[in-house]
XYZ file of C-alpha atoms in Angstrom:
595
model
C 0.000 0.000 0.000
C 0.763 3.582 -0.719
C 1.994 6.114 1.633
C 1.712 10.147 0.705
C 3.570 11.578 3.097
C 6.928 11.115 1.094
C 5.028 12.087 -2.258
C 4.214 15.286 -0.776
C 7.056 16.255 1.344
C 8.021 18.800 -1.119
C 5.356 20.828 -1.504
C 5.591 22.635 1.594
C 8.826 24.152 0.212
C 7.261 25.097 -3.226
C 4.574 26.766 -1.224
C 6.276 28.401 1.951
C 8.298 31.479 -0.431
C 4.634 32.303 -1.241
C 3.467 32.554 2.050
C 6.384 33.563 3.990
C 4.477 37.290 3.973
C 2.107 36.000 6.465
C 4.466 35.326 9.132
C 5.954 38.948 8.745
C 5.513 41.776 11.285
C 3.444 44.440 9.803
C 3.703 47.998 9.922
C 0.143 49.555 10.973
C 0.549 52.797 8.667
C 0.749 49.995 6.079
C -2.222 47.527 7.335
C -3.670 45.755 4.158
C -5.455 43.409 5.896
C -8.922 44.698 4.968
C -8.066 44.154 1.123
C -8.616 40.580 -0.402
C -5.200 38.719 -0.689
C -6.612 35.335 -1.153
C -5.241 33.556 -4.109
C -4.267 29.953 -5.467
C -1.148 28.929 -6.137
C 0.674 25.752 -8.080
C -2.369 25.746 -10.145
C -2.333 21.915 -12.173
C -0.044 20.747 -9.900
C 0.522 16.598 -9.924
C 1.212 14.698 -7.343
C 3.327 10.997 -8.602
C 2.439 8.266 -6.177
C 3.527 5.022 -7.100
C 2.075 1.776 -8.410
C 0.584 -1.111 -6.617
C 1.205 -4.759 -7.021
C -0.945 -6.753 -8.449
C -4.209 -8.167 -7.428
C -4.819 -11.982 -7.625
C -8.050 -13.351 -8.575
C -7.742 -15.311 -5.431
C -7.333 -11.970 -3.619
C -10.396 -10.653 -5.129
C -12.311 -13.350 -4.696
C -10.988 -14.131 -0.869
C -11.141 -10.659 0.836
C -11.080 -12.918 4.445
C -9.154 -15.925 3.406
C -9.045 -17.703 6.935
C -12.881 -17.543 6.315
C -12.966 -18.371 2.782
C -10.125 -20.849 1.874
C -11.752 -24.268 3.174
C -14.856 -23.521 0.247
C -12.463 -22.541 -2.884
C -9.795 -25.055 -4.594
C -8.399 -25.365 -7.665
C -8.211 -27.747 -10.563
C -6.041 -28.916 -12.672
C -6.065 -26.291 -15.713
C -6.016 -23.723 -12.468
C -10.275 -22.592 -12.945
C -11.427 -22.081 -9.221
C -14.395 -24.430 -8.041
C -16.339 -23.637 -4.837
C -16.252 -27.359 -2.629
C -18.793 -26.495 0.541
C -18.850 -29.435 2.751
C -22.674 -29.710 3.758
C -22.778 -32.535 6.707
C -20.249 -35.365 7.857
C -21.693 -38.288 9.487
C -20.367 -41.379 10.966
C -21.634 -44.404 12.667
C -20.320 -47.808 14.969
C -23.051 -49.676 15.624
C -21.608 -53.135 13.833
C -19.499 -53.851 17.207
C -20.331 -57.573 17.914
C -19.511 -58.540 21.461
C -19.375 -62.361 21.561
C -17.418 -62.475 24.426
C -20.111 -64.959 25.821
C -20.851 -67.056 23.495
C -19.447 -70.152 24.260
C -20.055 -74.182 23.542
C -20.047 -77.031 26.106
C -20.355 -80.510 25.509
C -23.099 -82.605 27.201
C -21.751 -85.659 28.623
C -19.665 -88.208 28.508
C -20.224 -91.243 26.263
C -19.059 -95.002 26.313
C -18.775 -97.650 23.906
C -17.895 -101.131 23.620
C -15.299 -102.938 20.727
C -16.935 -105.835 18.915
C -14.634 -108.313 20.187
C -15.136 -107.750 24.209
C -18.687 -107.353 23.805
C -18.911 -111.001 24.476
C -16.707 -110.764 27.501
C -13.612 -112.156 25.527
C -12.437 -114.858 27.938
C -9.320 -115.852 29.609
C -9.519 -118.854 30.596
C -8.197 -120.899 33.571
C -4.953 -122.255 32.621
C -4.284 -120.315 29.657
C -1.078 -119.300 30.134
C -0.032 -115.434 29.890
C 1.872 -114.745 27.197
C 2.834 -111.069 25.158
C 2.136 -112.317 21.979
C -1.711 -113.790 22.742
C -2.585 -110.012 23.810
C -1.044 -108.024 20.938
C -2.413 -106.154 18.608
C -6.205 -106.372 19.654
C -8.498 -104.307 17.335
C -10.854 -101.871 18.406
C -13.721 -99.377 16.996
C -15.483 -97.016 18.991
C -17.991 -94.743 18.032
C -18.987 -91.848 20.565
C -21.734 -89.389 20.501
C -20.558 -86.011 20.501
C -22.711 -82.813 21.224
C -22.550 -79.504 21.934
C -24.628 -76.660 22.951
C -24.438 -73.134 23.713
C -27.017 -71.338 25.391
C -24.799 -67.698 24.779
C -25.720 -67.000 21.319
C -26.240 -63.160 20.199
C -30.342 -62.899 20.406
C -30.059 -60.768 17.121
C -28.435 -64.250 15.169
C -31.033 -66.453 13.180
C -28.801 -69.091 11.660
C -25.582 -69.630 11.418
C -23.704 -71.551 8.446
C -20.035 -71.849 9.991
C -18.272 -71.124 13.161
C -14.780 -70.413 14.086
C -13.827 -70.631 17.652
C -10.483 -70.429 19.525
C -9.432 -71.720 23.330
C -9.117 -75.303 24.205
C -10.745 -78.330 22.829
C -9.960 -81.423 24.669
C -10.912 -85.061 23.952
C -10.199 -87.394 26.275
C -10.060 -91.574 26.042
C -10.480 -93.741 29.135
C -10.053 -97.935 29.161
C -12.255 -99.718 31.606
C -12.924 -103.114 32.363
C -9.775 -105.047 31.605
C -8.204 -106.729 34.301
C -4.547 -104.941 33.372
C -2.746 -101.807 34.936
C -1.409 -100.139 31.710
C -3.157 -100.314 28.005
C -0.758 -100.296 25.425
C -2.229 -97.786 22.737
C -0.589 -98.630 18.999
C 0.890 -96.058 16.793
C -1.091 -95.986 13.721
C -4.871 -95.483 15.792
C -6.668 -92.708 14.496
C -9.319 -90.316 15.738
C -11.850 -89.083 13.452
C -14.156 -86.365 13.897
C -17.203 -85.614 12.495
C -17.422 -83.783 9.152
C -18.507 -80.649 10.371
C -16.043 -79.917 12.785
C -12.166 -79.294 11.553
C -9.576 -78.379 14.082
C -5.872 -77.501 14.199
C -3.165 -75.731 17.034
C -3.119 -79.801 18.324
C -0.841 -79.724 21.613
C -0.040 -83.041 21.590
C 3.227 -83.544 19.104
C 2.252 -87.546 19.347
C -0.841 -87.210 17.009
C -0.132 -85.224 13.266
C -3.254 -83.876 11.882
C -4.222 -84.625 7.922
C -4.839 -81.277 6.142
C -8.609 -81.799 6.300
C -8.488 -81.129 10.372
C -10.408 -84.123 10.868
C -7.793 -87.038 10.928
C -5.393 -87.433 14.280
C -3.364 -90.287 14.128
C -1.192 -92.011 16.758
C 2.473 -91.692 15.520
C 3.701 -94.163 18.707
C 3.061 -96.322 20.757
C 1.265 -94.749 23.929
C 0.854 -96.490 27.454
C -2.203 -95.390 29.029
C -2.764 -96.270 33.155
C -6.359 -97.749 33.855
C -7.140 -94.640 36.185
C -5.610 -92.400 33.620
C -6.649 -90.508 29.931
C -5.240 -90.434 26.714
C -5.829 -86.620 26.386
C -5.658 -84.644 22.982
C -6.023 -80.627 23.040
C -6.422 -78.137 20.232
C -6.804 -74.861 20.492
C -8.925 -73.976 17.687
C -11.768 -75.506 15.800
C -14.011 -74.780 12.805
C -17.692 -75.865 12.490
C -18.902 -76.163 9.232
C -21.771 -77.732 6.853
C -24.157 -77.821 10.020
C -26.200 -80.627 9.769
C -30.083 -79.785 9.293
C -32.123 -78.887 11.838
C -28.855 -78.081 14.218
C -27.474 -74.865 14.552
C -29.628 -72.309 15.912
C -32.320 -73.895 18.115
C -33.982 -71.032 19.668
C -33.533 -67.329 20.370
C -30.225 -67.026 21.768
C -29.277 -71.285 21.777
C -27.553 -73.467 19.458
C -27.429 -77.446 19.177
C -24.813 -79.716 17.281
C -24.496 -83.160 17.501
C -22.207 -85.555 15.263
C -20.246 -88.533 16.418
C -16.289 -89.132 16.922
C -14.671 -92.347 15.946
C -11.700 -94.289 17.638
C -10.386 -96.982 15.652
C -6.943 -99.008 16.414
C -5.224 -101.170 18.253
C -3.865 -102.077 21.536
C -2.088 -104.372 23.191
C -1.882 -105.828 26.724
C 1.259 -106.397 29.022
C 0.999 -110.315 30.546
C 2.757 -108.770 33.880
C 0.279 -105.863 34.194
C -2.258 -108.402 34.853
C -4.083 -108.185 38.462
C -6.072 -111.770 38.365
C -4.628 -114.718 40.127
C -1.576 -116.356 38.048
C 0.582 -119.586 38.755
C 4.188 -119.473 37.688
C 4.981 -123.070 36.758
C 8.759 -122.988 35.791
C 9.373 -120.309 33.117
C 5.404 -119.967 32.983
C 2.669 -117.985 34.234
C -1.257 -119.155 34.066
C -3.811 -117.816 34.520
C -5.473 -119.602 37.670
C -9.104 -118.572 37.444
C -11.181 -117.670 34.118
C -11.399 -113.909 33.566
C -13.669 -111.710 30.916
C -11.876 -108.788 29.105
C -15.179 -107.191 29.412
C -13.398 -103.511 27.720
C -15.347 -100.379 28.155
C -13.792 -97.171 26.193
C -15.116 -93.923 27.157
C -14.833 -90.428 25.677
C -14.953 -87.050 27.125
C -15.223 -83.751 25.853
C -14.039 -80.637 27.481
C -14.641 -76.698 25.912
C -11.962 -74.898 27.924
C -12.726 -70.967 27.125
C -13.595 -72.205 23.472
C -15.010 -69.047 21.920
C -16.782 -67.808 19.075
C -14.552 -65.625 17.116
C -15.967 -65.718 13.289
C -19.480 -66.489 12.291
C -21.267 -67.066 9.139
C -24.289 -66.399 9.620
C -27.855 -64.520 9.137
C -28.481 -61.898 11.180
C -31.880 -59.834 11.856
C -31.157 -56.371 10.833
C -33.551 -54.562 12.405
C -31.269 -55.770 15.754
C -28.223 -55.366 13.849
C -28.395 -52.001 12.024
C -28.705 -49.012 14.496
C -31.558 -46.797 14.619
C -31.482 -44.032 11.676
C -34.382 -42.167 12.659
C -32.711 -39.151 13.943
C -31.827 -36.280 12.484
C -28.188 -34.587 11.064
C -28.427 -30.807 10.964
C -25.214 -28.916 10.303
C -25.036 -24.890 9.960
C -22.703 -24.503 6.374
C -19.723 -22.069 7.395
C -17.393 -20.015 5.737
C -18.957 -19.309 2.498
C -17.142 -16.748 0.380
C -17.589 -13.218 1.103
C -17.901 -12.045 -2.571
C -21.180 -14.693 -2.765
C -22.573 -13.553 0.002
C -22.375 -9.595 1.771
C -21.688 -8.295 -1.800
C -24.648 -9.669 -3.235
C -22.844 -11.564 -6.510
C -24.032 -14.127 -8.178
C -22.451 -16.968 -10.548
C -23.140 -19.544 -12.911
C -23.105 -23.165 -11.276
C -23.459 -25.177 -14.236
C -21.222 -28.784 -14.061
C -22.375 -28.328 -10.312
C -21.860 -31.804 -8.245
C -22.685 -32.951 -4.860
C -20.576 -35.994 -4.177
C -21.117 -38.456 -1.248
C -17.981 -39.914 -0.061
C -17.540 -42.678 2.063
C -15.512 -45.182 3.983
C -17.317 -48.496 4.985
C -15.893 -51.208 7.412
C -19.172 -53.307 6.651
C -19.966 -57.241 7.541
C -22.572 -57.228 4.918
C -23.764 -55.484 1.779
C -26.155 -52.934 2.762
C -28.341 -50.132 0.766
C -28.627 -46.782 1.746
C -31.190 -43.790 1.511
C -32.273 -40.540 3.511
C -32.855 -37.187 2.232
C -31.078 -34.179 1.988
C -32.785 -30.766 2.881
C -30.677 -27.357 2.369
C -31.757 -23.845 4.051
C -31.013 -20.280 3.753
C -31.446 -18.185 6.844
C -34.375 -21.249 8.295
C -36.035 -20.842 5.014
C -36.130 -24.533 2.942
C -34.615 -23.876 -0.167
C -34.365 -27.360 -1.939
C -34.865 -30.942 -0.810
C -33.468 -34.361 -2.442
C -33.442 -37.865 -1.737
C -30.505 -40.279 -2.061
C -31.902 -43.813 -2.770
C -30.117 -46.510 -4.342
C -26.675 -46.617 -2.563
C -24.699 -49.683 -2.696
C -22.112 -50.158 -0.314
C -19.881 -53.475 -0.207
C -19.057 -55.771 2.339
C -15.955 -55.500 3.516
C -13.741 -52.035 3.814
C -14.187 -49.727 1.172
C -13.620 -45.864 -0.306
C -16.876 -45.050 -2.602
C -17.630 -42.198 -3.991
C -21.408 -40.845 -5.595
C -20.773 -38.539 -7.701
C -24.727 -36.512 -8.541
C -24.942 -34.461 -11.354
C -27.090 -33.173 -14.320
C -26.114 -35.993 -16.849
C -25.403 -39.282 -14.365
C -21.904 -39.355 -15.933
C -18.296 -37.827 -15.292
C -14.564 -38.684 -16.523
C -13.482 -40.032 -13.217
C -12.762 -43.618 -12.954
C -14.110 -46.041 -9.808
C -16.738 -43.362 -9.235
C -20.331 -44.006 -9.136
C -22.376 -41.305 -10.803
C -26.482 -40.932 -10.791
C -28.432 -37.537 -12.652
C -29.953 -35.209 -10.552
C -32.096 -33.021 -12.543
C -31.802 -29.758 -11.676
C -28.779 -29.717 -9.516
C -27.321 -26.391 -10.169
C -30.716 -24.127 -8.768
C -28.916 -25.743 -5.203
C -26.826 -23.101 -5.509
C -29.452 -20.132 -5.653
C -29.070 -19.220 -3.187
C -26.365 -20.808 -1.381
C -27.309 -22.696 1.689
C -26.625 -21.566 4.826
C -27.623 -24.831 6.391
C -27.976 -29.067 5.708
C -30.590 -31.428 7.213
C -29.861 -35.386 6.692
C -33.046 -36.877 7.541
C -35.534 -40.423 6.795
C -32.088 -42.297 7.201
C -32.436 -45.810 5.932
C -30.408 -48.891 5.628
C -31.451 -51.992 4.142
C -29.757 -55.507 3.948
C -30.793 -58.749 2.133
C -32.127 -60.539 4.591
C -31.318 -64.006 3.231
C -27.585 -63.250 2.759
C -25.017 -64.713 5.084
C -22.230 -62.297 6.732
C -19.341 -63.605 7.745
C -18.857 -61.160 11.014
C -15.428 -61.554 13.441
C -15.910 -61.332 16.736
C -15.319 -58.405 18.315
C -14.771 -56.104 15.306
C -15.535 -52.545 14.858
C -18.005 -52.315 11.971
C -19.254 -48.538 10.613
C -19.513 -45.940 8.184
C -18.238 -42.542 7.811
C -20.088 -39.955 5.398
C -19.275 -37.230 3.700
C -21.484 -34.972 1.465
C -20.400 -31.700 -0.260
C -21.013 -29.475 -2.704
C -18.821 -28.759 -5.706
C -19.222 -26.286 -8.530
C -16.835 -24.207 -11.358
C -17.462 -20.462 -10.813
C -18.176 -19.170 -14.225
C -19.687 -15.777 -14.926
C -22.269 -14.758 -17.598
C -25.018 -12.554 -18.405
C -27.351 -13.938 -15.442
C -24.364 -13.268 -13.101
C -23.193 -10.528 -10.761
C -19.991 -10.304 -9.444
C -18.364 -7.791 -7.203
C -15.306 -7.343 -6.229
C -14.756 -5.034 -3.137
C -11.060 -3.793 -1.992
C -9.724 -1.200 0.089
C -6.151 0.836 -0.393
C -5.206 2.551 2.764
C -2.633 4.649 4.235
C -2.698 7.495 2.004
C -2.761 10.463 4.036
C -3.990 13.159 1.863
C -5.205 15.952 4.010
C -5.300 19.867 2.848
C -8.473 20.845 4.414
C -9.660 23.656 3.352
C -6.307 24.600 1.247
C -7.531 21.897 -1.722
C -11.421 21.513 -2.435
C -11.018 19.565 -5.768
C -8.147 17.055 -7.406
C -8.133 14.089 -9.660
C -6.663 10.766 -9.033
C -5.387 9.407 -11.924
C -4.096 5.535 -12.171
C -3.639 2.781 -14.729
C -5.465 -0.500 -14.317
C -4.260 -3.824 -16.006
C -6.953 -6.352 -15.708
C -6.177 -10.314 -17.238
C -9.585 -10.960 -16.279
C -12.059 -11.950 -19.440
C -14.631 -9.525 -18.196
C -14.891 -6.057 -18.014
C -15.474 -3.638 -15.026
C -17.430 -0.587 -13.688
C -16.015 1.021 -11.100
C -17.566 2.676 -7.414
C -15.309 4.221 -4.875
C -15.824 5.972 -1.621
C -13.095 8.251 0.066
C -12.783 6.589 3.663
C -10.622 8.102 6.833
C -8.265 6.968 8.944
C -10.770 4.391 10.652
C -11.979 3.504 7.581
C -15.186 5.242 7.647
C -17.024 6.622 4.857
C -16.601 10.261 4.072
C -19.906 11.759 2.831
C -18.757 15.374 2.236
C -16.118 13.807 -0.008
C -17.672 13.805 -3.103
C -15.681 10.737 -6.002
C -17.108 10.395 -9.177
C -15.707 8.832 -12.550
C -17.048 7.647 -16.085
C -14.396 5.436 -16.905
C -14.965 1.448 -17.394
C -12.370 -0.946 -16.643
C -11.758 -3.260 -20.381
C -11.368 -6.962 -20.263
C -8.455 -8.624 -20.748
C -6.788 -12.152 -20.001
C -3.587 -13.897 -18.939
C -2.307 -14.269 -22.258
C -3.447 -10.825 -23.409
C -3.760 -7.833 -20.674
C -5.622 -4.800 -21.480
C -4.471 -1.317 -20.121
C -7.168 1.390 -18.849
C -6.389 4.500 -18.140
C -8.779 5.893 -14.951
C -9.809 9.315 -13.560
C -11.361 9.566 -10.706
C -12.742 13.091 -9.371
C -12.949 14.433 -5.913
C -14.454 17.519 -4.913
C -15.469 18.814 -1.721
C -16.361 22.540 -0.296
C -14.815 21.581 3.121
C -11.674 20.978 1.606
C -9.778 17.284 0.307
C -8.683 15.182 3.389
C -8.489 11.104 3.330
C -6.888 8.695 4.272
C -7.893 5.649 1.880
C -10.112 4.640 -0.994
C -12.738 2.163 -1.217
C -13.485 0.386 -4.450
C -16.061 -1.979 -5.811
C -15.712 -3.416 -9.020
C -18.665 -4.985 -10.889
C -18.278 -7.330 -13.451
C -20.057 -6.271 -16.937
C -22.260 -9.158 -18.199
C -20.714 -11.703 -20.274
C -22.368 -13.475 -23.394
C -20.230 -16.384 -22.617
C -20.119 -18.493 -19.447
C -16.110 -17.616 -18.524
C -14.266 -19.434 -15.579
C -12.453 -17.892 -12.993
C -8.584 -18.947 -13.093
C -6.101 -18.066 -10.597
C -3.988 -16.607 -13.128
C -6.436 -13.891 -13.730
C -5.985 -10.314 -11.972
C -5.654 -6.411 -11.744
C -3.042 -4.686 -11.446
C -3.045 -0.566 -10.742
C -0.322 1.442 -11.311
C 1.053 5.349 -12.323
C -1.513 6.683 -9.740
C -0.766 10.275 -9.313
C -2.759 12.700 -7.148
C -3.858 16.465 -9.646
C -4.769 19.508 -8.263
C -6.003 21.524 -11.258
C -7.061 24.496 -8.992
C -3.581 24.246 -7.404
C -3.896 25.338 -3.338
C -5.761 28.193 -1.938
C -4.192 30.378 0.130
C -4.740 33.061 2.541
């Protein structure tokens, strides 16, 4: 900004030989003071006060930016585009808490091998020998079931289940009359087909890649009051059997079978009948069954739920969308607003952003309601929208045509769009929220897991200018400290003004003073009209601007507003475009009365 007092230190020195007189003594024979010695002096007199740098578009345009700056960006080829953010809104309702839901088996099963279901006899006499009680086959078949009474109310069916903590099955002998059972490498366990585990404990069994095989790799000895034990510490249920699963509101049933097939063997001097020893010998002395009795066990240590398959009734699931999301609109430009412009919004958008952490697909819909000063301007509503299961960035992209150049964007027409705009909103309602799922799909939810949504709507639009628009550009220049009172009651300001704008100006000014307060005495007046230009090509105007005043010239700044002319073409505002004033020099055609 310009400063004066260096532009017009020398005028007091043209001036002071002319009125050096009135600081004389005079002599009273010689007393003219009752004639007329008013005059004016320096008559056309110019003042040279500098240039200013130039304006920026953005300057224009931004005359607060710490307001302004969030609303305006910038493409690519540089045109400015207004991007008002009407409403954010974010949700976390998928949170599944399965802390609880846990299985436990029922009871304990036996069952019986084919050959001591007869009571396999020893009989008196036989004589004890290693080789008569090897290798004795065995199948078992156990009932296995569990049930859970922990089950999320809000789950309908379930297809698979993933749990994790401690499975154990556990193998007891009974009957025989031996201490130890030798158990032969090679037995297997086989669970049922809906069940798969892995994490197995025990580095005696090796598990197929199906999770259902264990087999014995040695031999194992196994005490009569003792279990052969197996632990995992994770299991898989899938292809539940029909009519298992879920049972009832908030319980779930399975039921399968486990199978034990193998061998064993028996030790002669683990026996505990009555024996003879006749030389190298030993007999047995009395006849005794091998009545065997296997039993199995099944312990669910802290065995969890922590993945599901399953269907889920989303009126429990989704949260409750009937409130509303109001959100006042800040920091719209100034030059939109207080100086009453207008602009063309045609190519206006209003995108909907989001980012989705979603167990299942699910549709959204609501509608959108925008206000100026608590007056409903326009309303929409959003139906149709997609979102993925799984985590996700999507973008819908509404505009006039339902089509745009971006790629991985979703765009839908919305007739109309650009009278959002007129006026701009001041305020955003979000309201009739819906969200819909399939009710026959299957989510596979984790236990435990943050599910939600995060929303984002805004407004973008080019600013263009045409014939149906009205732009003003307000701007102050201050500090120029131009005060002759009564001394000076008329000069011109003169300046040059480079404008690379494509639109032409007319131009209002006010004289302001040191506060910056209008001065209404101060008369400013000028005919001249600012000629477009552009970047490539900037036109020149020359301007003269008249003040006049009977109370004599004093300011201390100048206040301009600059209206675009109307435009036969829609033209868009670049940040290359500007003014730029310059040569301003300060006339005083009547030069500076005197007393």
């Amino acid at each position: 900004m310009m400063n004066m007092d260096a532009c017009l230190r020398t005028v007091p020195l043209l001036v002071a030989g002319a009125l050096v007189f009135a600081g004389c003594k005079v002599d009273p024979d010689y007393d003219f003071s009752q004639l007329d010695t008013s005059g004016r002096i320096l008559p056309g007199l110019s003042i040279p006060v500098g240039s200013f740098q130039q304006f920026s578009l953005e300057e224009l345009l931004n005359t607060d930016p710490a307001e302004n700056l969030d609303v305006m960006n910038v493409d690519d080829a540089g045109n400015y585009f207004l991007d008002v953010s009407l409403f954010s809104w974010e949700f976390d309702s998928f949170r599944t808490d399965w802390d609880s839901w846990k299985f436990k088996s029922l009871s304990e099963t036996d069952s019986t091998p084919g050959w001591a279901k007869d009571a396999y006899l020893l009989e008196k006499g036989t004589p004890l020998d290693d080789d008569m009680l090897k290798n004795l086959p065995f199948s078992c078949e156990f009932n296995f079931e569990l049930y859970s009474e922990d089950v999320p109310a809000s789950v309908t069916a379930v297809q698979r289940l993933e749990s994790k903590g401690k499975l154990s099955l556990s193998f007891a002998w009974k009957g025989l009359p031996f201490r130890n059972v030798r158990i032969l490498s090679g037995t297997r366990i086989i669970l049922p087909s809906w069940i798969s585990v892995s994490g197995i404990e025990d580095s005696r069994f090796v598990l197929d890649g199906s999770g259902r095989f264990l087999t014995l790799q040695e031999d194992v000895t196994v005490a009569q009051d003792a279990d052969l034990t197996l632990s995992c510490s994770s299991c898989v249920i899938s292809e539940i059997p029909d009519n298992q699963g879920i049972v009832g509101v908030g319980a779930a049933y399975l039921a399968g079978r486990i199978q034990l097939d193998g061998s064993l063997s028996l030790i002669a001097e683990d026996f505990t009948g009555a024996t003879r020893t006749v030389g190298d010998r030993v007999f047995v002395v009395e006849s005794t069954p091998l009545s065997l009795s296997v039993s199995c066990r099944c312990n669910t240590e802290e065995l969890r739920v922590s993945r599901a398959v399953i269907r889920w009734d989303s009126e429990s699931l989704l949260p409750d969308f009937g409130e509303t999301v109001d959100v006042r609109i800040e920091g719209m430009p100034d030059f939109l607003g207080d100086a009453g412009s207008s602009l063309v919004f045609s190519g206006a958008e209003i995108v909907l952003s989001s980012d989705t952490r979603l167990p299942m697909d699910i549709r959204l819909g609501g509608k959108v309601e925008l206000s100026k000063e608590g007056v409903l301007t326009h309303a929409y509503t959003l139906s149709g929208l997609d979102y993925s299961a799984g985590s996700s960035h999507t973008d819908y992209v509404f505009n006039e045509t339902g089509s745009g150049p971006r790629q991985g964007v979703k765009y839908k027409a919305l007739e109309g769009i650009s009278s959002f705009l007129s006026p701009l909103p001041d305020a955003a309602r979000l309201s009739s929220i819906r969200v819909e799922t399939d009710p026959d799909e299957w989510i596979d939810i984790a236990a435990d897991a943050g599910y939600g949504a995060s929303f984002e709507l805004r407004l973008q639009s080019p600013l263009r200018f045409s014939s149906q628009s009205r732009l003003v550009f307000p701007f102050d220049i201050r500090s120029l400290n131009f005060s002759y009172d009564a001394a000076v009651t008329s000069a011109e300001i003169s300046m040059r003004v480079t404008n690379t704008i494509p639109f032409g100006f007319t131009l209002k000014l006010n004289a302001m003073d040191e506060q910056g307060t209008p001065i209404p005495s101060l008369r400013l007046t000028t005919d001249c009209e600012i000629a477009a230009g552009s970047p490539e090509k900037p036109v020149s105007t020359p301007v003269v601007i008249r003040a006049e005043s009977a109370e004599g010239i004093g300011f201390d700044g100048l206040h301009f507003e600059l209206e675009a002319v109307a435009s036969a073409d829609e033209i868009a505002l670049n940040k290359k475009q500007g003014l730029e004033i310059s040569d301003v020099v300060i006339r005083l055609p009547e030069g500076i009365r005197i007393h």
